[in-house]
Structure formats: structure tokens, C-alpha cells
């Protein structure tokens, strides 16, 4: 009977070993955890025992290989752990390079912990199955790994709201599967790569609040699926490529708070764009008189530029304009009557050279 029990226990041990994560993955996770400190929520309290594939908070494994596939640790979550604590997460420490030993890792999310410092481990570019990198909302420093372009399966790269510096790596434009790029709120400098248009699958490119210089690459207009382009609050110069107005899907174009010169391309006015923000630049010339039924703007902000002349009468032909701001320019003449002007505030027109008519003072 004793030998039978021993064999049964041995079989159970073998079966449980087959269905648990490999010791190498467990060791990599424990080394990763050792470099972090989270003392408010206790999210790592469940990281015990031999099977990191079951009930280790934020860890998921591939059901076939039992290799760690996903790390999903968010500091802002509706998880009961957070509800019970009545607070968002706060974590310090660094992202250990031991994460790179998880050879089958598909997604890496360590987001909104506010206190994690240090660099993005450059070895993560050696993880061939990586599809998602989401490190938003920490205090990471250093630059985006120069070999990031090796990650041929990567669809999401979100490193926004950190303290990253350096250039946008040249290899980034090799990410042929990339759909979502978010670099907002960092200290990234230098030019946007001229061949940025190679990112043919990209739908959102959010690069605002950095220190980017140089021109807006013409090649961006080759990104057929791009719907949201935010280059605001940088130090970009040169003119706006007219080809941006000919893009089939582009709906949001934010270029405010740069050093952009030249004129407003007429193509932007009767395009698919419905949120257009060109404010706080040094754009000159006239507002294009090319509004028609294709012009549909929830927001059109042209304020704080050097625009001159009249507000074009064709603006009344637009299908819809929700919010229009042309203040702080050099515009002159009578504000057209009717829609959309009948619902706009005076502040949308103030600080021009000689605009008049409702909602400003009457023309004489």
C-alpha cells in the first residue's frame, strides 16, 4: 500500500510539473519582482509556489507551452484589489533585464505606477514574440532601445508619460506591424525619421510634448490607415505637407504649439479631418476659401498665428463646424452671418486687426 501511495504522489507531482511554468520562467519572474517595490496593494503577494501560470497576479501563460506569455501590471485598475484599497498603485524600483529570459513573452504591460525609474532594458528587443510594450506613466529614463525595429510582431508601443530622452531610433520605422505608437510627454529630441511613412499599419501616432525638431515628413501621408496624428507642443518647423489633407482616414490633426511656418494648405479644409488644431504657430497668409459640404469640423483652432485677410464666405458651406477659434491673428473685415457663427463666442474672434460684426462690435 505504501509503495502504491508513493507512486500516486509521484505521478501527481509529474502531472502538476507538466502543467506548471518552467523553473526558468519562474526564476525570471522572481528576479523581475526583486527589482520592484510595491507596498500598498500587495500585488506580488500571490507570486508564491512553483506554478507561476496559476494565480500569480498579472501573469498569464500560453495554455499549450505553459510558457509565460503576458505580464499585465497596471497601477490604475478596476480590479477588486484596487477597489478594496481605495487608491491607485504606486511602485518604485526598476525593470530588471531578467524579463528578457521570458523567451515566449507576447505582451509586457507595466503601466501607471508613477515611481518606476531606470532604463527600458535593451534586451527586450530580443524577444521575438513581443506584440505589446506598454510602459506608460512611470519615470523611465534613457532612450528607446536602438534595436527596437527587430520586433517584427510589435503592434503597440506605448512609452508615454515618462522621462525618456534621445532620438526616435531609426530602426523604429521597420516595425511593419505597428498600429499604435505613443511617445507623448517625454524629452525625446531630434527629427521625426524621414521614412516614417514605412509604418503602413499605423493608425495612431501620438508624439506630443517632446522636443522634436525639423520638418513634418512628407512620407506620413503614405500611412493609409492613420486616423490620429498628434505632433503638438514640440519644436517642429517648416510648412504643413499638403498631402496630409488627401489622406483617406486621417480624422485628427494636432500640430499646435510648434514653429510651423508657411500657409494653410487648402487640402486640409475639404478633407476627412474633423479635429484640426494649428494654433500657436507662425502660419501666414489667408484662411483658404475652399470650404464645401465635405468640410466637417468638430474643432478648428487657428488661433495665435499670423493669418491675414477676411474669414472666407465659403465657410458657410461647411456641413458642420462645432468650435472655431481664429483669435490672435491679423484678420480683418466682417464676420460672416449665419451658421456656424451664430453659436460662437466673441473670444473666438478677439485680438485681430479689424474684425467686426456679431459677436463682436458692429461694422461701420
C-alpha positions as semicolon CSV with decimal commas, in nm:
position;residue;x (nm);y (nm);z (nm)
1;X;0,000;0,000;0,000
2;X;0,286;0,234;0,089
3;X;0,454;0,186;-0,246
4;X;0,123;0,249;-0,426
5;X;0,079;0,579;-0,238
6;X;0,437;0,678;-0,322
7;X;0,378;0,609;-0,695
8;X;0,047;0,805;-0,686
9;X;0,214;1,106;-0,524
10;X;0,500;1,085;-0,775
11;X;0,253;1,076;-1,067
12;X;0,066;1,378;-0,927
13;X;0,394;1,565;-0,894
14;X;0,487;1,483;-1,255
15;X;0,143;1,588;-1,384
16;X;0,150;1,917;-1,191
17;X;0,502;1,984;-1,317
18;X;0,388;1,932;-1,677
19;X;0,106;2,184;-1,627
20;X;0,310;2,448;-1,446
21;X;0,554;2,707;-1,575
22;X;0,916;2,606;-1,633
23;X;1,157;2,682;-1,346
24;X;1,347;2,921;-1,575
25;X;1,034;3,138;-1,628
26;X;0,956;3,132;-1,256
27;X;1,313;3,235;-1,172
28;X;1,298;3,520;-1,428
29;X;0,972;3,648;-1,276
30;X;1,109;3,636;-0,922
31;X;1,420;3,823;-1,032
32;X;1,195;4,082;-1,206
33;X;0,989;4,116;-0,887
34;X;1,303;4,158;-0,670
35;X;1,389;4,484;-0,853
36;X;1,047;4,637;-0,775
37;X;0,888;4,764;-0,456
38;X;0,509;4,777;-0,418
39;X;0,399;4,812;-0,057
40;X;0,042;4,947;-0,072
41;X;-0,162;4,688;-0,260
42;X;0,041;4,370;-0,219
43;X;0,009;4,272;-0,584
44;X;0,312;4,043;-0,555
45;X;0,176;3,854;-0,251
46;X;0,032;3,594;-0,487
47;X;0,371;3,532;-0,650
48;X;0,449;3,221;-0,445
49;X;0,459;2,849;-0,506
50;X;0,607;2,671;-0,803
51;X;0,334;2,731;-1,060
52;X;0,362;3,088;-1,192
53;X;0,093;3,010;-1,454
54;X;-0,187;2,995;-1,198
55;X;-0,296;3,271;-0,964
56;X;0,018;3,483;-0,992
57;X;-0,130;3,830;-1,020
58;X;-0,087;3,980;-1,368
59;X;0,083;3,672;-1,517
60;X;-0,070;3,460;-1,796
61;X;0,079;3,160;-1,973
62;X;0,031;3,002;-2,311
63;X;-0,202;2,703;-2,246
64;X;-0,009;2,485;-2,492
65;X;0,352;2,555;-2,396
66;X;0,294;2,666;-2,034
67;X;0,546;2,943;-2,101
68;X;0,480;3,293;-1,961
69;X;0,309;3,489;-2,241
70;X;0,169;3,803;-2,075
71;X;0,267;4,033;-1,790
72;X;-0,015;4,277;-1,721
73;X;0,053;4,504;-1,424
74;X;-0,147;4,827;-1,425
75;X;-0,128;5,083;-1,147
76;X;-0,474;5,214;-1,235
77;X;-0,729;4,938;-1,250
78;X;-1,084;4,842;-1,154
79;X;-0,953;4,515;-1,011
80;X;-1,104;4,431;-0,666
81;X;-0,754;4,467;-0,517
82;X;-0,759;4,839;-0,605
83;X;-1,126;4,888;-0,511
84;X;-1,058;4,743;-0,168
85;X;-0,755;4,966;-0,111
86;X;-0,941;5,280;-0,235
87;X;-0,629;5,401;-0,414
88;X;-0,427;5,377;-0,733
89;X;-0,099;5,195;-0,739
90;X;0,248;5,325;-0,663
91;X;0,560;5,126;-0,731
92;X;0,931;5,208;-0,725
93;X;1,237;5,023;-0,846
94;X;1,348;4,934;-1,198
95;X;1,253;4,697;-1,480
96;X;1,502;4,412;-1,448
97;X;1,668;4,273;-1,763
98;X;1,569;3,930;-1,627
99;X;1,238;3,995;-1,807
100;X;1,427;3,912;-2,127
101;X;1,463;3,548;-2,015
102;X;1,088;3,502;-2,075
103;X;1,151;3,391;-2,431
104;X;0,782;3,346;-2,525
105;X;0,664;3,679;-2,385
106;X;0,391;3,832;-2,604
107;X;0,281;4,136;-2,404
108;X;0,457;4,345;-2,143
109;X;0,241;4,596;-1,957
110;X;0,389;4,778;-1,657
111;X;0,177;5,092;-1,666
112;X;0,085;5,388;-1,443
113;X;0,293;5,302;-1,139
114;X;0,436;5,656;-1,125
115;X;0,762;5,571;-0,948
116;X;0,944;5,310;-1,158
117;X;1,277;5,451;-1,276
118;X;1,577;5,340;-1,479
119;X;1,600;5,247;-1,846
120;X;1,391;5,024;-2,071
121;X;1,606;4,706;-2,081
122;X;1,758;4,699;-2,431
123;X;1,745;4,319;-2,432
124;X;1,365;4,325;-2,475
125;X;1,429;4,370;-2,847
126;X;1,550;4,008;-2,849
127;X;1,201;3,877;-2,757
128;X;1,069;3,766;-3,098
129;X;0,704;3,710;-2,995
130;X;0,652;4,051;-2,832
131;X;0,337;4,223;-2,962
132;X;0,264;4,481;-2,692
133;X;0,500;4,706;-2,493
134;X;0,301;4,936;-2,262
135;X;0,516;5,123;-2,008
136;X;0,308;5,444;-1,985
137;X;0,304;5,657;-1,671
138;X;0,631;5,579;-1,495
139;X;0,962;5,767;-1,453
140;X;1,169;5,569;-1,701
141;X;1,486;5,736;-1,828
142;X;1,735;5,671;-2,106
143;X;1,629;5,623;-2,466
144;X;1,409;5,388;-2,665
145;X;1,629;5,084;-2,743
146;X;1,808;5,144;-3,074
147;X;1,728;4,792;-3,198
148;X;1,351;4,824;-3,136
149;X;1,295;4,758;-3,509
150;X;1,380;4,389;-3,457
151;X;1,035;4,331;-3,301
152;X;0,857;4,236;-3,624
153;X;0,535;4,136;-3,444
154;X;0,503;4,454;-3,232
155;X;0,160;4,619;-3,270
156;X;0,161;4,856;-2,966
157;X;0,449;5,069;-2,839
158;X;0,336;5,296;-2,557
159;X;0,610;5,466;-2,353
160;X;0,419;5,792;-2,293
161;X;0,447;5,999;-1,974
162;X;0,797;5,901;-1,874
163;X;1,130;6,089;-1,875
164;X;1,282;5,933;-2,184
165;X;1,544;6,121;-2,385
166;X;1,741;6,053;-2,702
167;X;1,629;6,028;-3,063
168;X;1,348;5,827;-3,217
169;X;1,553;5,521;-3,323
170;X;1,600;5,486;-3,698
171;X;1,505;5,119;-3,674
172;X;1,159;5,208;-3,538
173;X;1,033;5,252;-3,894
174;X;1,098;4,879;-3,952
175;X;0,807;4,791;-3,719
176;X;0,586;4,683;-4,007
177;X;0,306;4,554;-3,777
178;X;0,290;4,864;-3,553
179;X;-0,062;5,005;-3,513
180;X;-0,035;5,228;-3,205
181;X;0,266;5,449;-3,128
182;X;0,251;5,670;-2,818
183;X;0,562;5,868;-2,718
184;X;0,381;6,165;-2,556
185;X;0,517;6,361;-2,260
186;X;0,886;6,273;-2,272
187;X;1,206;6,461;-2,360
188;X;1,269;6,293;-2,696
189;X;1,457;6,519;-2,937
190;X;1,584;6,524;-3,294
191;X;1,390;6,475;-3,617
192;X;1,096;6,251;-3,695
193;X;1,253;5,990;-3,928
194;X;1,203;6,092;-4,293
195;X;1,087;5,739;-4,377
196;X;0,820;5,742;-4,102
197;X;0,572;5,650;-4,377
198;X;0,710;5,294;-4,377
199;X;0,481;5,230;-4,076
200;X;0,196;5,133;-4,310
201;X;-0,021;4,966;-4,043
202;X;-0,012;5,265;-3,805
203;X;-0,348;5,410;-3,701
204;X;-0,238;5,639;-3,415
205;X;0,088;5,836;-3,395
206;X;0,099;6,039;-3,072
207;X;0,428;6,228;-3,032
208;X;0,317;6,545;-2,850
209;X;0,503;6,722;-2,566
210;X;0,855;6,628;-2,663
211;X;1,147;6,829;-2,806
212;X;1,122;6,715;-3,167
213;X;1,270;6,945;-3,432
214;X;1,290;6,953;-3,811
215;X;1,010;6,924;-4,065
216;X;0,695;6,711;-4,074
217;X;0,795;6,424;-4,305
218;X;0,601;6,412;-4,632
219;X;0,607;6,032;-4,610
220;X;0,349;6,039;-4,325
221;X;0,086;6,079;-4,596
222;X;0,170;5,726;-4,719
223;X;0,026;5,574;-4,399
224;X;-0,311;5,478;-4,539
225;X;-0,467;5,372;-4,205
226;X;-0,352;5,671;-3,999
227;X;-0,651;5,829;-3,823
228;X;-0,489;6,028;-3,540
229;X;-0,169;6,233;-3,578
230;X;-0,061;6,441;-3,277
231;X;0,268;6,630;-3,315
232;X;0,166;6,918;-3,087
233;X;0,390;7,100;-2,837
234;X;0,725;7,024;-2,998
235;X;0,971;7,246;-3,187
236;X;0,881;7,140;-3,541
237;X;0,939;7,391;-3,821
238;X;0,879;7,420;-4,194
239;X;0,541;7,405;-4,364
240;X;0,249;7,163;-4,346
241;X;0,265;6,898;-4,622
242;X;-0,050;6,949;-4,838
243;X;-0,064;6,570;-4,883
244;X;-0,191;6,536;-4,521
245;X;-0,524;6,673;-4,645
246;X;-0,552;6,396;-4,903
247;X;-0,531;6,109;-4,655
248;X;-0,839;5,887;-4,659
249;X;-0,871;5,810;-4,288
250;X;-0,697;6,097;-4,104
251;X;-0,957;6,247;-3,869
252;X;-0,746;6,424;-3,602
253;X;-0,451;6,650;-3,684
254;X;-0,292;6,831;-3,389
255;X;0,007;7,049;-3,483
256;X;-0,042;7,324;-3,221
257;X;0,245;7,472;-3,024
258;X;0,527;7,435;-3,277
259;X;0,727;7,671;-3,501
260;X;0,540;7,586;-3,821
261;X;0,550;7,846;-4,098
262;X;0,405;7,879;-4,447
263;X;0,034;7,882;-4,527
264;X;-0,264;7,656;-4,453
265;X;-0,291;7,401;-4,737
266;X;-0,643;7,423;-4,892
267;X;-0,648;7,042;-4,894
268;X;-0,691;7,043;-4,513
269;X;-1,018;7,234;-4,542
270;X;-1,215;6,985;-4,750
271;X;-1,056;6,667;-4,618
272;X;-1,167;6,388;-4,384
273;X;-1,013;6,578;-4,091
274;X;-1,270;6,676;-3,827
275;X;-1,037;6,792;-3,547
276;X;-0,780;7,040;-3,677
277;X;-0,558;7,231;-3,434
278;X;-0,292;7,459;-3,587
279;X;-0,284;7,714;-3,304
280;X;0,030;7,873;-3,156
281;X;0,248;7,857;-3,467
282;X;0,366;8,126;-3,711
283;X;0,142;8,033;-4,004
284;X;0,086;8,319;-4,251
285;X;-0,136;8,401;-4,545
286;X;-0,513;8,364;-4,575
287;X;-0,763;8,112;-4,443
288;X;-0,829;7,907;-4,762
289;X;-1,161;7,986;-4,931
290;X;-1,223;7,620;-5,008
291;X;-1,488;7,509;-4,760
292;X;-1,764;7,290;-4,905
293;X;-2,004;7,012;-4,797
294;X;-1,704;6,784;-4,727
295;X;-1,587;7,025;-4,454
296;X;-1,699;6,882;-4,121
297;X;-1,511;7,010;-3,817
298;X;-1,589;6,937;-3,454
299;X;-1,291;7,161;-3,374
300;X;-1,097;7,404;-3,593
301;X;-0,842;7,606;-3,398
302;X;-0,631;7,853;-3,599
303;X;-0,563;8,094;-3,310
304;X;-0,227;8,258;-3,227
305;X;-0,086;8,268;-3,581
306;X;-0,016;8,541;-3,839
307;X;-0,321;8,490;-4,060
308;X;-0,450;8,794;-4,251
309;X;-0,741;8,892;-4,474
310;X;-1,107;8,803;-4,429
311;X;-1,283;8,499;-4,290
312;X;-1,385;8,325;-4,615
313;X;-1,755;8,328;-4,705
314;X;-1,736;7,965;-4,820
315;X;-1,711;7,867;-4,452
316;X;-2,094;7,884;-4,450
317;X;-2,093;7,592;-4,698
318;X;-1,935;7,360;-4,441
319;X;-2,163;7,078;-4,330
320;X;-2,073;7,142;-3,965
321;X;-1,829;7,346;-3,755
322;X;-1,868;7,293;-3,382
323;X;-1,587;7,503;-3,236
324;X;-1,394;7,762;-3,437
325;X;-1,115;7,981;-3,295
326;X;-0,940;8,241;-3,513
327;X;-0,840;8,478;-3,227
328;X;-0,493;8,637;-3,200
329;X;-0,429;8,680;-3,574
330;X;-0,435;8,975;-3,819
331;X;-0,781;8,914;-3,970
332;X;-1,000;9,196;-4,095
333;X;-1,349;9,260;-4,231
334;X;-1,698;9,146;-4,142
335;X;-1,759;8,813;-3,970
336;X;-1,997;8,618;-4,200
337;X;-2,354;8,574;-4,075
338;X;-2,544;8,252;-4,008
339;X;-2,405;7,910;-3,923
340;X;-2,158;7,839;-3,767
341;X;-2,109;8,198;-3,648
342;X;-2,445;8,228;-3,472
343;X;-2,334;7,994;-3,191
344;X;-1,975;8,111;-3,141
345;X;-1,846;8,329;-2,856
346;X;-1,670;8,662;-2,905
347;X;-1,350;8,506;-2,765
348;X;-1,321;8,305;-3,089
349;X;-1,256;8,629;-3,283
350;X;-1,082;8,869;-3,042
351;X;-0,730;9,013;-3,082
352;X;-0,740;9,055;-3,458
353;X;-0,664;9,372;-3,658
354;X;-1,011;9,480;-3,764
355;X;-1,274;9,206;-3,747
356;X;-1,628;9,329;-3,688
357;X;-1,988;9,209;-3,679
358;X;-2,158;8,962;-3,447
359;X;-2,049;8,850;-3,194
360;X;-1,804;9,146;-3,196
361;X;-1,898;9,514;-3,231
362;X;-2,097;9,617;-3,543
363;X;-1,915;9,716;-3,861
364;X;-1,931;10,084;-3,965
